[in-house]
Coordinates of C-alpha atoms in Angstrom, one line a residue:
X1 CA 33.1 31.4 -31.4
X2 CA 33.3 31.2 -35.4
X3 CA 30.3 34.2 -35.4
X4 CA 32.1 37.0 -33.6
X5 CA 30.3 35.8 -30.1
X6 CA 26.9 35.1 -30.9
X7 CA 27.8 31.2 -30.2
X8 CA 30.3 29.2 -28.5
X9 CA 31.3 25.7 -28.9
X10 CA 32.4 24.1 -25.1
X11 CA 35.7 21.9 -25.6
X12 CA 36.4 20.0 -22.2
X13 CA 37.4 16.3 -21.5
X14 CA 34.5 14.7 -24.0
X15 CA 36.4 16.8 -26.6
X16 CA 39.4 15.5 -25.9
X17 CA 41.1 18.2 -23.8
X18 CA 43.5 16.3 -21.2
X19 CA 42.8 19.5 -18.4
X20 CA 40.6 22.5 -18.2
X21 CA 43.3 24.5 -16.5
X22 CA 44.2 27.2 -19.3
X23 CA 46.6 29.7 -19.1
X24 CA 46.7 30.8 -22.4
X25 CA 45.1 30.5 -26.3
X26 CA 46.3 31.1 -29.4
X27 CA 43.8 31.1 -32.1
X28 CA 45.5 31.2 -36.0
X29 CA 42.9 30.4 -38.6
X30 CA 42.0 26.9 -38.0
X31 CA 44.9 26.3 -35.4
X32 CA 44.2 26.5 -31.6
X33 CA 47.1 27.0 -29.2
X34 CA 46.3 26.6 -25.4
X35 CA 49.1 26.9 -23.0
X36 CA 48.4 24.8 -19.7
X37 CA 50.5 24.0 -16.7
X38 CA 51.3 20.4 -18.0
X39 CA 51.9 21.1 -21.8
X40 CA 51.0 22.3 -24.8
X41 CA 47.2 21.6 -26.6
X42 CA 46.7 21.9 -30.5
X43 CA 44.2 21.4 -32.5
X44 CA 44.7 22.0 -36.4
X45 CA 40.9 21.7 -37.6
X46 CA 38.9 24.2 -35.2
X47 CA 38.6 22.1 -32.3
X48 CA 37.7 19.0 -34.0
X49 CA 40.1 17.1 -32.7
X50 CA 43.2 17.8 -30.2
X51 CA 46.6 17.2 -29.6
X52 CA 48.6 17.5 -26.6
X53 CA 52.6 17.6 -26.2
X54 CA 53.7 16.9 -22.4
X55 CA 57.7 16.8 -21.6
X56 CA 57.6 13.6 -22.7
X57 CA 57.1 14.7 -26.1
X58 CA 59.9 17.0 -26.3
X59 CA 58.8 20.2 -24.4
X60 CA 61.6 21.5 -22.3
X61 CA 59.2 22.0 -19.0
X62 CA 56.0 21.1 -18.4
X63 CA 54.5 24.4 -17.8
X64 CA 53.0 26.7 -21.5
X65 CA 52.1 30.1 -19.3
X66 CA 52.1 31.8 -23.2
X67 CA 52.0 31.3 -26.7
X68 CA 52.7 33.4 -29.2
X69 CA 52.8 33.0 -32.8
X70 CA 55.8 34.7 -35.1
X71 CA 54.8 35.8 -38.6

């Protein structure tokens, strides 16, 4: 929601979301964060478009139960 709740976008698979198994979000500005059991998905534009990072790319396990954001 962009309007404090009074609408919600759906993101799922047609979005471009490899799973619908979230066990966390981060929301920074236009950055979304969602920690799943088989990696990390980002987005950089609001949902537009998404990004995920597996153990292939890099990540040391598989598994994102948090994310948190340093500033």
């Amino acid at each position: 929601s962009t309007d404090g709740g009074k609408t919600w976008s759906v993101y799922d698979k047609t979005s471009g979301l490899d799973t619908l198994e979230i066990d966390s979000i981060l929301v920074d500005n236009l950055n979304i964060y969602l920690g799943t059991p088989y990696g990390l998905i980002n987005s950089v534009n609001a949902g537009e478009t998404w990004k995920t990072y597996k153990k292939q790319h890099g990540m040391t396990s598989g598994k994102v139960l948090k994310v948190l954001i340093r500033k």
